[in-house]
Amino acid sequence: MMKHRWASIYKCTQLLWSFLLVLVIWNLPQSALADVNPQEINAIIRTRDIALQALNTRDFSKIQPYLHPNFTITTVDNQIFHKVPEFEKYWNQQFSNSIKDIKMQLKGDTLRTFLTPEIDVASGEAIASFSFKDGKAADMALRWTAVLQKLQDKWTIQSLHFSSNLLNNPVLNAAQQLGRILAVAAGVGGFLLGAATMLLLRRRTKPRTQRI
């Protein structure tokens, strides 16, 4: 009897704590969201659109005023940047090899949680469309997470993180394909060079017949 009573008390306690935990998790974002008016949401979206335009046009002067003083950008290849010139140099280097252009667009809805009325954590999906110099094109699915903070009546990007599926990476696939082509070309070139060298050596070492 006593054991059954303690089991009932334990079960009720678990249910109570579970209810309180759900209540806290539910109320914190909602209370913060309740203090954010539609004008603030529009301002956040405007900052997001400016950042997207800066990536697509490679004009980072437009986004710089909307970056937090201590901002962080983590790229798909796990590089971290804290200054615009460093990230701009990295981004422009992507176009020095086989990539001709990169266009990024958002996909689906954006999940948004306000930790406070001045801090927004947003996440979602995006598509990066690659155009290669050989005329080919490919799309890469991305996931992104951004933390925005309102400073001096302006929503700034405090951190931005991108991730992708490494097994479905068009840039990596293009590099591997180029590597295979170069390996085949090197093999064929080596074979032709070797054959030409052997033919030349055979001609030089061929004994001369004496005339009587």
Coordinates of C-alpha atoms in Angstrom, one line a residue:
M1 CA 0.0 0.0 0.0
M2 CA 2.8 2.4 1.0
K3 CA 4.7 1.5 -2.1
H4 CA 1.8 2.2 -4.3
R5 CA 1.2 5.5 -2.7
W6 CA 4.8 6.6 -3.2
A7 CA 4.6 5.5 -6.9
S8 CA 1.5 7.7 -7.3
I9 CA 3.2 10.6 -5.7
Y10 CA 6.3 10.1 -7.9
K11 CA 4.1 10.0 -11.0
C12 CA 2.2 13.1 -10.0
T13 CA 5.5 14.9 -9.3
Q14 CA 6.8 14.0 -12.8
L15 CA 3.6 15.2 -14.4
L16 CA 3.8 18.5 -12.5
W17 CA 7.4 19.2 -13.4
S18 CA 6.7 18.3 -17.0
F19 CA 3.8 20.7 -17.1
L20 CA 5.9 23.5 -15.5
L21 CA 8.7 22.9 -18.0
V22 CA 6.4 23.0 -21.0
L23 CA 4.8 26.1 -19.5
V24 CA 8.1 27.9 -19.2
I25 CA 9.3 26.9 -22.7
W26 CA 6.0 28.0 -24.2
N27 CA 5.6 31.3 -22.3
L28 CA 9.2 32.6 -22.7
P29 CA 9.2 33.0 -26.5
Q30 CA 5.5 34.0 -26.6
S31 CA 6.0 36.8 -24.1
A32 CA 9.0 38.1 -26.0
L33 CA 7.1 37.8 -29.3
A34 CA 4.1 39.6 -27.8
D35 CA 6.4 42.7 -27.3
V36 CA 7.5 42.7 -30.9
N37 CA 5.3 44.5 -33.3
P38 CA 5.0 43.9 -37.1
Q39 CA 7.2 46.9 -37.8
E40 CA 10.1 45.1 -36.0
I41 CA 9.5 41.9 -38.0
N42 CA 9.6 44.0 -41.2
A43 CA 12.9 45.6 -40.1
I44 CA 14.4 42.2 -39.5
I45 CA 13.3 40.9 -42.9
R46 CA 14.8 44.1 -44.5
T47 CA 18.1 43.3 -42.8
R48 CA 17.9 39.7 -44.1
D49 CA 17.1 40.8 -47.6
I50 CA 20.1 43.3 -47.6
A51 CA 22.4 40.5 -46.5
L52 CA 21.1 38.2 -49.2
Q53 CA 21.6 40.9 -51.8
A54 CA 25.1 41.5 -50.6
L55 CA 26.0 37.9 -51.2
N56 CA 24.4 37.7 -54.6
T57 CA 25.9 40.9 -55.9
R58 CA 29.2 40.7 -54.0
D59 CA 28.7 44.2 -52.8
F60 CA 29.3 44.0 -49.0
S61 CA 29.3 47.7 -48.4
K62 CA 25.5 47.6 -48.2
I63 CA 25.4 45.0 -45.4
Q64 CA 28.2 46.4 -43.3
P65 CA 26.0 48.9 -41.4
Y66 CA 23.7 46.0 -40.5
L67 CA 26.4 43.9 -38.9
H68 CA 26.8 43.7 -35.1
P69 CA 30.2 45.1 -33.9
N70 CA 31.1 41.6 -32.7
F71 CA 29.5 39.6 -35.6
T72 CA 30.6 36.1 -36.6
I73 CA 30.0 34.4 -40.0
T74 CA 30.6 30.6 -40.1
T75 CA 30.8 29.3 -43.7
V76 CA 29.9 25.8 -45.1
D77 CA 33.5 24.8 -45.1
N78 CA 33.8 25.6 -41.4
Q79 CA 35.7 28.9 -41.7
I80 CA 34.9 31.7 -39.3
F81 CA 35.1 35.4 -40.1
H82 CA 34.7 38.5 -37.9
K83 CA 35.6 41.2 -40.3
V84 CA 33.9 42.2 -43.6
P85 CA 37.1 42.5 -45.7
E86 CA 38.2 39.0 -44.6
F87 CA 34.9 37.5 -45.6
E88 CA 34.8 39.5 -48.8
K89 CA 38.2 38.2 -49.8
Y90 CA 37.1 34.6 -49.0
W91 CA 33.9 35.0 -51.0
N92 CA 35.6 36.4 -54.1
Q93 CA 38.2 33.6 -54.0
Q94 CA 35.3 31.2 -54.7
F95 CA 35.2 32.6 -58.2
S96 CA 38.9 32.2 -59.0
N97 CA 38.7 28.5 -60.1
S98 CA 35.8 26.7 -61.7
I99 CA 32.9 28.7 -60.2
K100 CA 31.5 31.5 -62.4
D101 CA 28.6 32.7 -60.2
I102 CA 26.7 31.8 -57.0
K103 CA 23.1 32.9 -56.3
M104 CA 21.4 32.2 -53.0
Q105 CA 17.7 32.2 -52.3
L106 CA 15.7 31.3 -49.3
K107 CA 13.4 28.3 -49.3
G108 CA 10.3 27.7 -47.1
D109 CA 9.3 29.4 -43.9
T110 CA 11.7 31.0 -41.4
L111 CA 11.5 29.7 -37.8
R112 CA 11.8 32.6 -35.4
T113 CA 12.2 32.8 -31.7
F114 CA 12.6 36.0 -29.7
L115 CA 14.8 35.4 -26.6
T116 CA 14.0 39.1 -25.7
P117 CA 12.3 41.8 -27.7
E118 CA 15.8 42.8 -28.9
I119 CA 17.2 39.4 -29.7
D120 CA 15.9 37.2 -32.5
V121 CA 17.1 33.7 -33.3
A122 CA 16.0 32.7 -36.8
S123 CA 16.6 29.6 -38.9
G124 CA 15.6 28.1 -42.2
E125 CA 16.6 26.6 -45.5
A126 CA 18.2 28.0 -48.6
I127 CA 19.3 27.0 -52.1
A128 CA 22.7 28.0 -53.5
S129 CA 22.7 27.9 -57.3
F130 CA 26.2 27.4 -58.8
S131 CA 27.1 28.4 -62.3
F132 CA 30.4 26.9 -63.5
K133 CA 32.8 28.2 -66.1
D134 CA 32.3 25.2 -68.3
G135 CA 28.6 26.0 -68.7
K136 CA 27.3 23.5 -66.2
A137 CA 25.0 24.4 -63.2
A138 CA 24.0 22.8 -60.0
D139 CA 22.1 23.5 -56.8
M140 CA 23.1 22.9 -53.2
A141 CA 20.7 22.7 -50.3
L142 CA 21.7 24.8 -47.3
R143 CA 20.5 25.3 -43.7
W144 CA 21.2 28.5 -41.9
T145 CA 20.8 30.0 -38.4
A146 CA 21.1 33.7 -37.6
V147 CA 21.1 35.7 -34.4
L148 CA 19.9 39.3 -34.8
Q149 CA 20.2 42.0 -32.2
K150 CA 18.6 45.4 -32.2
L151 CA 21.2 48.1 -31.7
Q152 CA 20.4 51.8 -31.9
D153 CA 17.0 51.2 -33.6
K154 CA 18.6 48.9 -36.2
W155 CA 18.4 45.1 -36.4
T156 CA 22.0 43.9 -36.8
I157 CA 23.3 40.4 -37.6
Q158 CA 25.2 39.1 -34.6
S159 CA 26.0 35.7 -36.0
L160 CA 25.3 33.7 -39.2
H161 CA 26.0 30.1 -39.7
F162 CA 25.6 27.9 -42.9
S163 CA 25.7 24.1 -43.2
S164 CA 25.2 21.7 -46.0
N165 CA 25.2 18.0 -46.9
L166 CA 28.8 17.1 -47.6
L167 CA 27.7 14.0 -49.6
N168 CA 25.7 16.2 -52.0
N169 CA 28.0 19.1 -52.7
P170 CA 28.2 20.3 -56.3
V171 CA 31.4 22.1 -55.8
L172 CA 33.1 19.0 -54.4
N173 CA 31.6 16.9 -57.2
A174 CA 32.9 19.3 -59.8
A175 CA 36.3 19.3 -58.2
Q176 CA 36.4 15.5 -58.2
Q177 CA 35.2 15.4 -61.8
L178 CA 37.9 17.9 -62.8
G179 CA 40.5 15.8 -60.9
R180 CA 39.4 12.7 -62.8
I181 CA 39.7 14.5 -66.1
L182 CA 43.1 15.8 -65.3
A183 CA 44.2 12.4 -64.1
V184 CA 43.1 10.8 -67.4
A185 CA 44.6 13.7 -69.4
A186 CA 47.9 13.2 -67.5
G187 CA 47.8 9.5 -68.1
V188 CA 47.2 9.9 -71.9
G189 CA 49.8 12.6 -72.1
G190 CA 52.3 10.5 -70.3
F191 CA 51.6 7.5 -72.5
L192 CA 52.0 9.6 -75.7
L193 CA 55.2 11.2 -74.4
G194 CA 56.6 7.8 -73.5
A195 CA 55.7 6.3 -76.9
A196 CA 57.3 9.2 -78.7
T197 CA 60.5 8.9 -76.6
M198 CA 60.8 5.2 -77.2
L199 CA 60.3 5.7 -80.9
L200 CA 63.0 8.4 -81.0
L201 CA 65.5 6.3 -79.0
R202 CA 64.8 3.3 -81.3
R203 CA 65.6 5.4 -84.4
R204 CA 68.8 6.7 -82.9
T205 CA 70.0 3.2 -81.8
K206 CA 69.1 1.4 -85.0
P207 CA 72.3 -0.1 -86.6
R208 CA 73.4 1.3 -89.9
T209 CA 74.0 -1.1 -92.8
Q210 CA 77.3 -0.7 -94.7
R211 CA 77.2 -0.5 -98.5
I212 CA 79.7 -2.7 -100.5

